[in-house]
Short mmCIF file of C-alpha atoms and ligand atoms in Angstrom, two decimals:
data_model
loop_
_atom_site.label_atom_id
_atom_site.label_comp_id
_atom_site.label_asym_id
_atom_site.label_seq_id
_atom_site.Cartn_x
_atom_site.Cartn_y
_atom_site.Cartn_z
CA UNK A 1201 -13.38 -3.04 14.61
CA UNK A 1202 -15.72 -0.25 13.62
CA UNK A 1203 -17.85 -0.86 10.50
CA UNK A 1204 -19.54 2.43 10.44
CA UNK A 1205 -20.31 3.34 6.55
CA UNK A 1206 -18.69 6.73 5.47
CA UNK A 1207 -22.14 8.54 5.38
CA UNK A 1208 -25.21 9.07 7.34
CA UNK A 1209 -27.03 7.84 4.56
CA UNK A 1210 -25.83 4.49 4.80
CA UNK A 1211 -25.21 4.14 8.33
CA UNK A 1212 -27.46 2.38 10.86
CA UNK A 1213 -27.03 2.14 14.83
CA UNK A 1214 -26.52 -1.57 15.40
CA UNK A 1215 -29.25 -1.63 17.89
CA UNK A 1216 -30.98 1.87 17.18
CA UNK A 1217 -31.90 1.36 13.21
CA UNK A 1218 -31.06 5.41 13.72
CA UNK A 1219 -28.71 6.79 11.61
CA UNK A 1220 -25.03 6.92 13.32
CA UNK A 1221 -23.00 9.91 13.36
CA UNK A 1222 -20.35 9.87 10.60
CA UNK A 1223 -16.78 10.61 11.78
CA UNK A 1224 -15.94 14.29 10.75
CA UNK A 1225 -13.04 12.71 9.05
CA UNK A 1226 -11.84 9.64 8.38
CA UNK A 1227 -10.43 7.00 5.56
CA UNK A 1228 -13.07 4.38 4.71
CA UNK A 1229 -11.16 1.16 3.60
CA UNK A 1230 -13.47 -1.28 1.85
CA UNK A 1231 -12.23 -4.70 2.22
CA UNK A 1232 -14.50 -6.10 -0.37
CA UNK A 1233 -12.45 -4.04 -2.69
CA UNK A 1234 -9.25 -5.09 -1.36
CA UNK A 1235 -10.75 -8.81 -1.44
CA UNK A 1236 -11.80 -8.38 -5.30
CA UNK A 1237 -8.08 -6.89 -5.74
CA UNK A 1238 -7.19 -10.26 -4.37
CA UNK A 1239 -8.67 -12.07 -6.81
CA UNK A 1240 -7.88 -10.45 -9.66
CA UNK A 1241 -4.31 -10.72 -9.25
CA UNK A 1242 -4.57 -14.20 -8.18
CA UNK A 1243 -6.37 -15.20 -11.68
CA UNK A 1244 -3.47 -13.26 -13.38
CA UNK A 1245 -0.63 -14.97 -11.76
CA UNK A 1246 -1.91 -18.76 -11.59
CA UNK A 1247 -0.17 -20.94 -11.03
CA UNK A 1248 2.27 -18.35 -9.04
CA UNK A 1249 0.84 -17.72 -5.60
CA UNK A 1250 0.18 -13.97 -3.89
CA UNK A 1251 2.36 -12.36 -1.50
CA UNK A 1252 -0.08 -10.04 0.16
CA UNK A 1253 2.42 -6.86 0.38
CA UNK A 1254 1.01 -4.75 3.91
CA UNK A 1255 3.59 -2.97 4.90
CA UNK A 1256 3.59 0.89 6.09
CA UNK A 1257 0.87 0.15 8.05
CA UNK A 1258 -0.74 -1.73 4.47
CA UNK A 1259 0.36 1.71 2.70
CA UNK A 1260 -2.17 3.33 5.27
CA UNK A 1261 -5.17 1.02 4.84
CA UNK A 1262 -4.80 -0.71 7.86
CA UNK A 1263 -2.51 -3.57 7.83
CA UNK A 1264 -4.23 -6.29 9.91
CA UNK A 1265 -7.32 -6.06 8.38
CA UNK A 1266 -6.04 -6.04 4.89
CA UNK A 1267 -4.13 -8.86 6.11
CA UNK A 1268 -7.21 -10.18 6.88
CA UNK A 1269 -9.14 -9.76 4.26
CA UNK A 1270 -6.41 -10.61 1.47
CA UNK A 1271 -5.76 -14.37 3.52
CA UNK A 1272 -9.73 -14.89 3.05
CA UNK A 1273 -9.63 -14.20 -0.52
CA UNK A 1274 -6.53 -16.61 -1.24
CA UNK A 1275 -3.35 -14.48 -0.84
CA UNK A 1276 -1.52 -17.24 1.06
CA UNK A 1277 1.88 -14.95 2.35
CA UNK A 1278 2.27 -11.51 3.64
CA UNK A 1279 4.85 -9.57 3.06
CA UNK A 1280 6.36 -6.68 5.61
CA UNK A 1281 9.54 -4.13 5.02
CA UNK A 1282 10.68 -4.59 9.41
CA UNK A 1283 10.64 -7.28 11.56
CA UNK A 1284 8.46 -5.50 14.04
CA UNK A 1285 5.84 -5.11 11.42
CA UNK A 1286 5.44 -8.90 10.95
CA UNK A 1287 5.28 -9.52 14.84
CA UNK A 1288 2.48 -6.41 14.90
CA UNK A 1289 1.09 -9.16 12.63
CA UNK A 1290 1.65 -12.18 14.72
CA UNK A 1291 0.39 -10.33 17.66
CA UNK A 1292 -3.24 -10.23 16.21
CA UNK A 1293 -3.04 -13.76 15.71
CA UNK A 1294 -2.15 -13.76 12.27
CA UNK A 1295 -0.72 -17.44 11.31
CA UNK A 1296 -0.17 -17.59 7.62
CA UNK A 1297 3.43 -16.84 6.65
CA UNK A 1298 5.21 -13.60 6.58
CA UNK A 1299 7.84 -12.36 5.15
CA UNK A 1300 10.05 -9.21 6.54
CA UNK A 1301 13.14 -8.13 4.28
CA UNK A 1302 14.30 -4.95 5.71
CA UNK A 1303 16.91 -5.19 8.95
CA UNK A 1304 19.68 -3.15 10.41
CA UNK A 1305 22.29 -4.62 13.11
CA UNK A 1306 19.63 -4.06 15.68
CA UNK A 1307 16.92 -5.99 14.03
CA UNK A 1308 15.26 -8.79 16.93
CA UNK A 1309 15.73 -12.15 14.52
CA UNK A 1310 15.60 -14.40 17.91
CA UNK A 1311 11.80 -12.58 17.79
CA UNK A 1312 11.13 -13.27 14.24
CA UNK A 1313 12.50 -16.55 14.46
CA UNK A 1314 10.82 -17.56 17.68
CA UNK A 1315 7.65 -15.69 16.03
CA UNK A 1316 7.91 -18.00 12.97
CA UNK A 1317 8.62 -15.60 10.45
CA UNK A 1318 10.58 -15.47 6.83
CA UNK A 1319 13.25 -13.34 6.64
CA UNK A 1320 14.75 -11.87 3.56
CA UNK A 1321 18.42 -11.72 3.74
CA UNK A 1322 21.00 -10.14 1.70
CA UNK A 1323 24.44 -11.89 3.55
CA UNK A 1324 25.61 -9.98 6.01
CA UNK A 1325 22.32 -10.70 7.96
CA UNK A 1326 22.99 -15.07 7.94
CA UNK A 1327 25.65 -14.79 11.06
CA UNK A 1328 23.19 -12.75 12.89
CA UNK A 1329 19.92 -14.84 11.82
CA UNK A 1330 22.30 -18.35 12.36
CA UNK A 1331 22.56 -17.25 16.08
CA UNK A 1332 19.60 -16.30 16.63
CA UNK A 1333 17.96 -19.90 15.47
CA UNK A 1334 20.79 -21.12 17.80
CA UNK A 1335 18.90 -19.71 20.49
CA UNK A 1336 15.79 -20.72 19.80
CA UNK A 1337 16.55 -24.30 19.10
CA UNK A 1338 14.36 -23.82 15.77
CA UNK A 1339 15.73 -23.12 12.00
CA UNK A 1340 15.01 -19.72 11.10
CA UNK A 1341 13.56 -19.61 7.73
CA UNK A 1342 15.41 -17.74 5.11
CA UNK A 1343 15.06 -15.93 1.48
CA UNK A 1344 18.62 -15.43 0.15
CA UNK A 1345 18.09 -11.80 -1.85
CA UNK A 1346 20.11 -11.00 -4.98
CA UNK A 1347 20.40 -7.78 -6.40
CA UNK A 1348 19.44 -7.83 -9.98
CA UNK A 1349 20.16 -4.08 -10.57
CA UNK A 1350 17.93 -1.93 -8.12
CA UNK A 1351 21.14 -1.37 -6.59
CA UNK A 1352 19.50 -1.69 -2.93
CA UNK A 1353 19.53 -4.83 -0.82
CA UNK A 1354 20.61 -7.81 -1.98
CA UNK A 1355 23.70 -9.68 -2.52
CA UNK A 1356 25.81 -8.45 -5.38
CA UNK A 1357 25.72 -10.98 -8.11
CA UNK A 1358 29.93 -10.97 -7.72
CA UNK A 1359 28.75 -12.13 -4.07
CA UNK A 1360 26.13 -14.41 -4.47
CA UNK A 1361 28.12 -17.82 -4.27
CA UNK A 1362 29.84 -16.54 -1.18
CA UNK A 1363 26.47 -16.09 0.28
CA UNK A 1364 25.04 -19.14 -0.92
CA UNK A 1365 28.01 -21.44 0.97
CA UNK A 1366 27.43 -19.72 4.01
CA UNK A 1367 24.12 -19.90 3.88
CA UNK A 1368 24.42 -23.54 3.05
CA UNK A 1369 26.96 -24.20 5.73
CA UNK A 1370 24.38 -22.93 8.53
CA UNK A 1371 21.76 -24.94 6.73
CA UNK A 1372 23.83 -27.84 7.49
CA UNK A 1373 24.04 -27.65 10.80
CA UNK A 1374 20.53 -27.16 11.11
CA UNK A 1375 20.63 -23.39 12.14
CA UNK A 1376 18.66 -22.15 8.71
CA UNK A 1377 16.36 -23.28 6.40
CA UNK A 1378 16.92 -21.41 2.43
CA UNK A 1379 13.18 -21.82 1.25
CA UNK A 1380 13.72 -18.62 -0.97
CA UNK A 1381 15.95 -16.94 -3.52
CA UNK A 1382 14.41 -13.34 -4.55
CA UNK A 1383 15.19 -9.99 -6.13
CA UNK A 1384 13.22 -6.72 -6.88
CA UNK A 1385 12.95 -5.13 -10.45
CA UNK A 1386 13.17 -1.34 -10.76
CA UNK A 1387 11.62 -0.48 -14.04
CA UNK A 1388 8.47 -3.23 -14.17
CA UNK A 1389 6.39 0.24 -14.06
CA UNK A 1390 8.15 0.90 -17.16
CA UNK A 1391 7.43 -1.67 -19.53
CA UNK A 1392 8.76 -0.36 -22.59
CA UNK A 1393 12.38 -0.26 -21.45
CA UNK A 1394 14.64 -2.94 -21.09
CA UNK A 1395 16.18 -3.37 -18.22
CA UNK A 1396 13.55 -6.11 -16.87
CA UNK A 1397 14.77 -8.53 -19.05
CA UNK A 1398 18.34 -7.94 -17.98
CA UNK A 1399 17.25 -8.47 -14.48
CA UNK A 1400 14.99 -11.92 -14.79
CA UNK A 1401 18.15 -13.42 -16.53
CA UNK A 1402 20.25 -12.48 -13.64
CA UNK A 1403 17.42 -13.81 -11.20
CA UNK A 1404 17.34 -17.22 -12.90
CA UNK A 1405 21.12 -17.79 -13.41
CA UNK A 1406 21.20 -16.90 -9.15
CA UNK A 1407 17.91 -19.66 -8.78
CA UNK A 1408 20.24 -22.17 -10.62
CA UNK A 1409 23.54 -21.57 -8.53
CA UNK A 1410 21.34 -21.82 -5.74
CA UNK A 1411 19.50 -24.73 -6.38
CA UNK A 1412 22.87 -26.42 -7.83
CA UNK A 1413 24.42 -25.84 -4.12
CA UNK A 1414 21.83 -27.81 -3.02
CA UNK A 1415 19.05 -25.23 -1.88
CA UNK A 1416 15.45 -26.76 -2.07
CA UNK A 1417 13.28 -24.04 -2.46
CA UNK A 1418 10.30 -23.47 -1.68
CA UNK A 1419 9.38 -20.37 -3.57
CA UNK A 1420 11.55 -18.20 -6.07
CA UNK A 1421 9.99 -14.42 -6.41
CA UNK A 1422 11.16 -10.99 -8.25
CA UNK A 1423 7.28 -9.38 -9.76
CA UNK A 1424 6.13 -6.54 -7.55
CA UNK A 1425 2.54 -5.05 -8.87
CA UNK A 1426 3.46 -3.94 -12.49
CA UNK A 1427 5.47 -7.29 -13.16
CA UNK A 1428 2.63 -9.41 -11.93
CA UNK A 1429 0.14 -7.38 -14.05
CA UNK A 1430 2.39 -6.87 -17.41
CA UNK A 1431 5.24 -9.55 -17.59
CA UNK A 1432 4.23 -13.58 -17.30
CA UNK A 1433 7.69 -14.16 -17.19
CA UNK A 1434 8.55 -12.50 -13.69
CA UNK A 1435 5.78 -14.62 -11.95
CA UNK A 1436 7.93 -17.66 -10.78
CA UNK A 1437 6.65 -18.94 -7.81
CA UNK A 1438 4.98 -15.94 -5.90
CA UNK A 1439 4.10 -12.17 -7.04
CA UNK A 1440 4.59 -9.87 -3.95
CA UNK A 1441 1.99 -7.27 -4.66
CA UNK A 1442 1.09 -4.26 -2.72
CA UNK A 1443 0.07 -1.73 -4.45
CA UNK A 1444 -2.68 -3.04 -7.00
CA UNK A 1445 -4.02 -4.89 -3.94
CA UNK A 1446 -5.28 -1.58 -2.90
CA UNK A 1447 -6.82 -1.33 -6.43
CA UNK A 1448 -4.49 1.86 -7.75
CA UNK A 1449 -2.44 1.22 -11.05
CA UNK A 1450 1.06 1.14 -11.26
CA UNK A 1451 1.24 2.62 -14.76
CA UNK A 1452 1.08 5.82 -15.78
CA UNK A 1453 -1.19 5.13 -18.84
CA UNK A 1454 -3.25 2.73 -17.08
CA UNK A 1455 -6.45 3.63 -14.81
CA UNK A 1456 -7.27 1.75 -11.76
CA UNK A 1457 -10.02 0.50 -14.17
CA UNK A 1458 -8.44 -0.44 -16.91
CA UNK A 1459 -6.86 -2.84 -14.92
CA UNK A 1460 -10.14 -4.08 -12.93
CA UNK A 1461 -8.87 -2.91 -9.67
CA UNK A 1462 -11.25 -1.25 -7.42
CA UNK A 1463 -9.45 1.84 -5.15
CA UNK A 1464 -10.05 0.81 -1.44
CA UNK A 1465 -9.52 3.76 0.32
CA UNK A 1466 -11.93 6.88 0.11
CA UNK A 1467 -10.84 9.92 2.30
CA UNK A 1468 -13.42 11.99 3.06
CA UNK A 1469 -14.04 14.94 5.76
CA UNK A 1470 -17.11 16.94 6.19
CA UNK A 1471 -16.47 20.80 5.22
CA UNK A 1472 -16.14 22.79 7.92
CA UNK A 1473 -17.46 26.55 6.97
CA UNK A 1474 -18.18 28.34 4.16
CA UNK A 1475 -18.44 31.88 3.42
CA UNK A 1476 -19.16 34.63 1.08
CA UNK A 1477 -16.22 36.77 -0.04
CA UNK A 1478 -15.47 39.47 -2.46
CA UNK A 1479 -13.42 39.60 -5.44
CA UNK A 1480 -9.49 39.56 -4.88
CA UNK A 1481 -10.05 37.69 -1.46
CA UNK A 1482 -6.64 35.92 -0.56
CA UNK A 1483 -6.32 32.58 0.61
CA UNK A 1484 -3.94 30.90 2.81
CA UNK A 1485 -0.52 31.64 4.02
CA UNK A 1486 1.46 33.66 1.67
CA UNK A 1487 -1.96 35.04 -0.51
CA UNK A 1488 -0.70 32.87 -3.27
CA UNK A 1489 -4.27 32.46 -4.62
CA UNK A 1490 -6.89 35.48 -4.96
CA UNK A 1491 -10.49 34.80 -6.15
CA UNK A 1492 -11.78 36.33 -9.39
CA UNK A 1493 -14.71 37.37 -8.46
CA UNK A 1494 -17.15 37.57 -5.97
CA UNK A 1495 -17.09 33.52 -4.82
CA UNK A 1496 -17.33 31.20 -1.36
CA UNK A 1497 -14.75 29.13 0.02
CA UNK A 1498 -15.16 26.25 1.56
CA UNK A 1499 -12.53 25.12 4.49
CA UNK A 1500 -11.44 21.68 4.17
CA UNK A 1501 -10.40 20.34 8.06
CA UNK A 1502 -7.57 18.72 6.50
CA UNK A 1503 -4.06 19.11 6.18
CA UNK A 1504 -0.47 18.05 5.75
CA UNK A 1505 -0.31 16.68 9.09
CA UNK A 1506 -3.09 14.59 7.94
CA UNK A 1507 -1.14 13.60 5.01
CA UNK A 1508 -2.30 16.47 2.08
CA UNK A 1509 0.93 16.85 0.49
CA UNK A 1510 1.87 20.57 1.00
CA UNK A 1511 3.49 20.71 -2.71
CA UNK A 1512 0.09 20.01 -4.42
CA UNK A 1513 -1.29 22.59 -6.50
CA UNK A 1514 -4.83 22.93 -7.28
CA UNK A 1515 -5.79 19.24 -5.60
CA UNK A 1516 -9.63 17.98 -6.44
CA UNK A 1517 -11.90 17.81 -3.70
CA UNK A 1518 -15.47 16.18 -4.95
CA UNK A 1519 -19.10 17.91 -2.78
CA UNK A 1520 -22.39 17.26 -3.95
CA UNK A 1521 -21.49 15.83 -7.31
CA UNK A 1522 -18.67 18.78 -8.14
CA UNK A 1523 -15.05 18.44 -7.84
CA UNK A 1524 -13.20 21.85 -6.75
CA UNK A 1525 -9.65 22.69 -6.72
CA UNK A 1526 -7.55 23.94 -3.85
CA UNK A 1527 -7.10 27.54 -3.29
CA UNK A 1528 -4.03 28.24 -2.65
CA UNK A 1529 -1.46 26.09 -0.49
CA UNK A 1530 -2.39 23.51 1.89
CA UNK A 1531 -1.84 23.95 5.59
CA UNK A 1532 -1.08 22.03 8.46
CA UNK A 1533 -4.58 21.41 9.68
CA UNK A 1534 -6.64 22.79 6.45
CA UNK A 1535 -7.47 23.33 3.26
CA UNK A 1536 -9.52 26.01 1.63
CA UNK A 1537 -11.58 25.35 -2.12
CA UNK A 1538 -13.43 27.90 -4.28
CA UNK A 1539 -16.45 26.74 -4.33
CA UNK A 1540 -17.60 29.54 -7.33
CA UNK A 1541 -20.19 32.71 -6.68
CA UNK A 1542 -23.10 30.88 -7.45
CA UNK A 1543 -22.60 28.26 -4.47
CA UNK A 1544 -25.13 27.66 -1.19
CA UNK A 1545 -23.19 28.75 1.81
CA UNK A 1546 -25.51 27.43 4.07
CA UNK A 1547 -25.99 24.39 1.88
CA UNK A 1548 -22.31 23.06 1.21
CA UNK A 1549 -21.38 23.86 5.24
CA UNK A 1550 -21.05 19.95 6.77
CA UNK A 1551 -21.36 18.24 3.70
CA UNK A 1552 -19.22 15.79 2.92
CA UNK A 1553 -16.36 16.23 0.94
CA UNK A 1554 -14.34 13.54 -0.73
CA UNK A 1555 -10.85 14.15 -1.50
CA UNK A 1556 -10.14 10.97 -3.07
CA UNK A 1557 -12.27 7.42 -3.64
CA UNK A 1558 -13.10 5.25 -6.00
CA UNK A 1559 -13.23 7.82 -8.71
CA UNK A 1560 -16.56 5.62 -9.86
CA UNK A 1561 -18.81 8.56 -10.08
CA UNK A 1562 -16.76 10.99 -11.99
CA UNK A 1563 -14.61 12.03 -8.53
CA UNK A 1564 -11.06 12.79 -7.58
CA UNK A 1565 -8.87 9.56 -7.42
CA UNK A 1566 -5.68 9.27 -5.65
CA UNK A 1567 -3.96 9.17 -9.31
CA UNK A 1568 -5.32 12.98 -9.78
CA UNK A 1569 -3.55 13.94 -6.04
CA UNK A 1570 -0.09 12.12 -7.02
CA UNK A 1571 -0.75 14.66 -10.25
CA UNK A 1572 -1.17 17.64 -8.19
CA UNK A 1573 1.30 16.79 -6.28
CA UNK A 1574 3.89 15.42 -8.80
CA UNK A 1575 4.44 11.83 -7.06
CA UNK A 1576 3.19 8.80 -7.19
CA UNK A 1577 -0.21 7.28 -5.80
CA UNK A 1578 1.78 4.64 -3.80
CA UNK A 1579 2.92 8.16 -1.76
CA UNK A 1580 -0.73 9.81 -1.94
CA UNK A 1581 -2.16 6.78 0.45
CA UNK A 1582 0.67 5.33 2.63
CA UNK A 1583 1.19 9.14 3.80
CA UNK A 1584 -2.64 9.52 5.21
CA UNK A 1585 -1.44 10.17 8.70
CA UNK A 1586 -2.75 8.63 12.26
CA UNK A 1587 -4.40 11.71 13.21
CA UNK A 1588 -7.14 10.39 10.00
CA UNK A 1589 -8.88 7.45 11.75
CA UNK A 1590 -9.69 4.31 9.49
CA UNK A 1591 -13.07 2.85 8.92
CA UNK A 1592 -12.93 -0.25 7.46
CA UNK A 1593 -16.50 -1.54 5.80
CA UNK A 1594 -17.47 -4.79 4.41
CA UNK A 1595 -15.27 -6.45 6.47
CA UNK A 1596 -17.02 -9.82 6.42
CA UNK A 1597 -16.41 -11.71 3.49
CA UNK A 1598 -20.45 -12.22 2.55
CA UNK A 1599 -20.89 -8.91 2.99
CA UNK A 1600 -23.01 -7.02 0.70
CA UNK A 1601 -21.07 -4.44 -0.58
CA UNK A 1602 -22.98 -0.66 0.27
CA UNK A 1603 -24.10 1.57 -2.34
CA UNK A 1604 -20.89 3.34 -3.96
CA UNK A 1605 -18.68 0.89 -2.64
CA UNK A 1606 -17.99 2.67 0.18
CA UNK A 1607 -17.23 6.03 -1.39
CA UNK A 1608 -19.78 8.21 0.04
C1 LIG B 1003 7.01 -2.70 -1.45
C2 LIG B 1003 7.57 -3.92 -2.07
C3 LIG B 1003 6.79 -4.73 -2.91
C4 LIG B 1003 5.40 -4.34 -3.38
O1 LIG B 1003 5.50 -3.45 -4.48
P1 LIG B 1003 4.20 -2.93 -5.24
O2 LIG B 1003 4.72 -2.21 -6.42
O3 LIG B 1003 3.47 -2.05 -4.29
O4 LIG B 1003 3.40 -4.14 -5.61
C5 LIG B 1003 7.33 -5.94 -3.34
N1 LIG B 1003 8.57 -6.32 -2.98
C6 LIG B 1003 9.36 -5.54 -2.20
C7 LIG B 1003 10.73 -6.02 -1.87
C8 LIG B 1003 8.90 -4.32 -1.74
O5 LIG B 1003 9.70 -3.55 -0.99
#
């Protein structure tokens, strides 16, 4: 795994001393940060345990070492949306258990059972799942999903006792093992309406018909990142969090600070030219952005196939100490910010620009792009495409952390 520091400051050749190149683009992930993340969610939900949520590739930091790192600092499960996610997992050696929830008729349970993982199921999965563990000549291990309200998977509450005896009946003849009932809330992000509260009470009236049919479960679990951070009552056995694990804030009125979360992913590029141009210069396809005044762009090698949402207007993008916005659209490959007329050409040409971090120093976060864009900051880092490579520092856990916390 490369641990090369986002800036030439920072980095060292492991046998050299010399300074090491820094990649003209990439996402540092800091896994200290994701390992502090860790921690603060596990103090919050004690005695409830932490689902360490990495799927989408651990929304685009990287999901085996996140998985990595989050184990080491006491997340004791890892959750996945696909079956072939959790056996990505698996093949990296990755023991502790998983959980995958998301299947479709063609979904390989003989792998995931063979491969010793959970699997969420909703009903019409347990047929599929029973012969598969038939196969096998091992239980598969099973979390019986209710649908609360989100309205997605799950078992219908008018269902659930259908589900639960044929569930039970495989369990009986030692084809499945039910070691947990869950659901998913749709408004924990949302604290001050109600519908939360109508979905715990259907969540614990499904626990009890479950554990009255005779289901001894191992772990009941509904709180996604806002629950576990803003309702007690959601924690039950487990919180599967994603999101705040990679330090960003699932409220709207509440900062990545605020919350003690620290943002692990910086994305960062080095500017690629610069140049002087006159007043009424236009910029990018369609000349939806003219400059003022005399002024110098600066062209950002990054673009929507990298993962810059296209629909952003007026993005941040932090150099030397100054955030600039966008000029104009984004393209597929770049990006292009006025820089102002009294700007160094020379000077700001290969420096490094950060288009969102930490936001420690004052700089763009990935909250500000999900504003210029008008999503969310969930979509802002699990869309970082391939094409961005990721460089994940302080991977061991002793590691000091480097100056800036990795955001260059
Ligand atoms: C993605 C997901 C989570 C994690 O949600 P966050 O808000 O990122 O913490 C938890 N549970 C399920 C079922 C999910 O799909």
């Amino acid at each position: 795994m490369p641990r090369v520091p986002p800036a030439a400051r920072a980095a060292k050749d492991a046998d050299g001393g010399r300074p090491a190149r820094p990649p003209e683009r990439c996402a540092v992930v800091d896994l200290g940060a994701v390992r502090h993340n860790v921690r603060v969610i596990r103090t919050i939900a004690e005695p409830a345990r932490v689902m360490a949520v990495v799927k989408a590739d651990a929304y685009g930091h990287g999901a085996v070492p996140v998985a990595r790192a989050a184990i080491e600092a006491g997340a004791t499960w890892l959750g996945v949306a696909h079956i072939g996610e959790a056996l990505a997992l698996r093949a990296e050696g990755i023991e502790a258990p998983v959980l995958a929830w998301l299947h479709t008729s063609a979904g390989d349970f003989s792998a995931a059972v063979g491969a010793g993982i959970d699997l969420g199921c909703s009903g019409w999965e347990l047929r599929r799942i029973a012969e598969a563990a038939r196969g096998c000549g091992r239980p598969a291990r099973v979390h019986l999903k209710i649908d609360t309200g989100l309205g997605r998977n799950g078992a219908p509450p008018d269902r659930w006792e259908a589900v639960l005896a044929e569930a039970t009946g495989y369990q009986d003849r030692g084809l499945l093992r039910i070691v947990g009932v869950f659901s998913h809330l749709a408004l924990a992000d949302e604290p001050h309406r109600p519908g939360t509260d109508a979905q715990l009470g259907v969540f614990r009236d499904a626990v009890a018909l479950a554990e009255d049919a005779g289901c001894e479960l191992e772990v009941r679990h509904i709180a996604n990142s806002p629950a576990a951070l803003s309702r007690p009552d959601s924690h039950f056995d487990l919180v599967r969090t994603g999101l705040s694990l990679y330090g960003l804030s699932p409220f709207r009125d509440r900062s990545s600070a605020d919350l003690g979360l620290r943002p692990a992913m910086t994305l960062r590029v080095l500017v690629s030219h610069c140049k002087r141009v006159p007043a009424g210069q236009g910029v990018g396809y369609g000349l939806t952005y003219r400059t003022s005044e005399e002024s110098v762009l600066g062209l950002i090698p990054l673009g929507y196939a990298d993962g810059i949402p296209r629909t952003s207007r007026g993005g941040p993008v932090r150099i030397a100490g100054t955030t600039y916005r966008v000029a104009g659209g984004v393209a597929m490959d770049q990006t292009v910010v006025d820089l102002g007329p009294s700007t160094d050409s020379t000077a700001m040409a290969g420096h490094e620009a950060v288009i969102f971090g930490t936001g420690e120093d004052g700089g763009p976060t990935a909250d500000d792009w999900a504003r210029a864009a008008g999503t969310i900051n969930y979509e802002i880092v699990t869309r970082i495409s391939p094409r961005v490579p990721r460089v994940h520092i302080n991977s061991e856990p002793d590691a000091r952390p480097h100056a800036g916390s990795g955001s260059g």
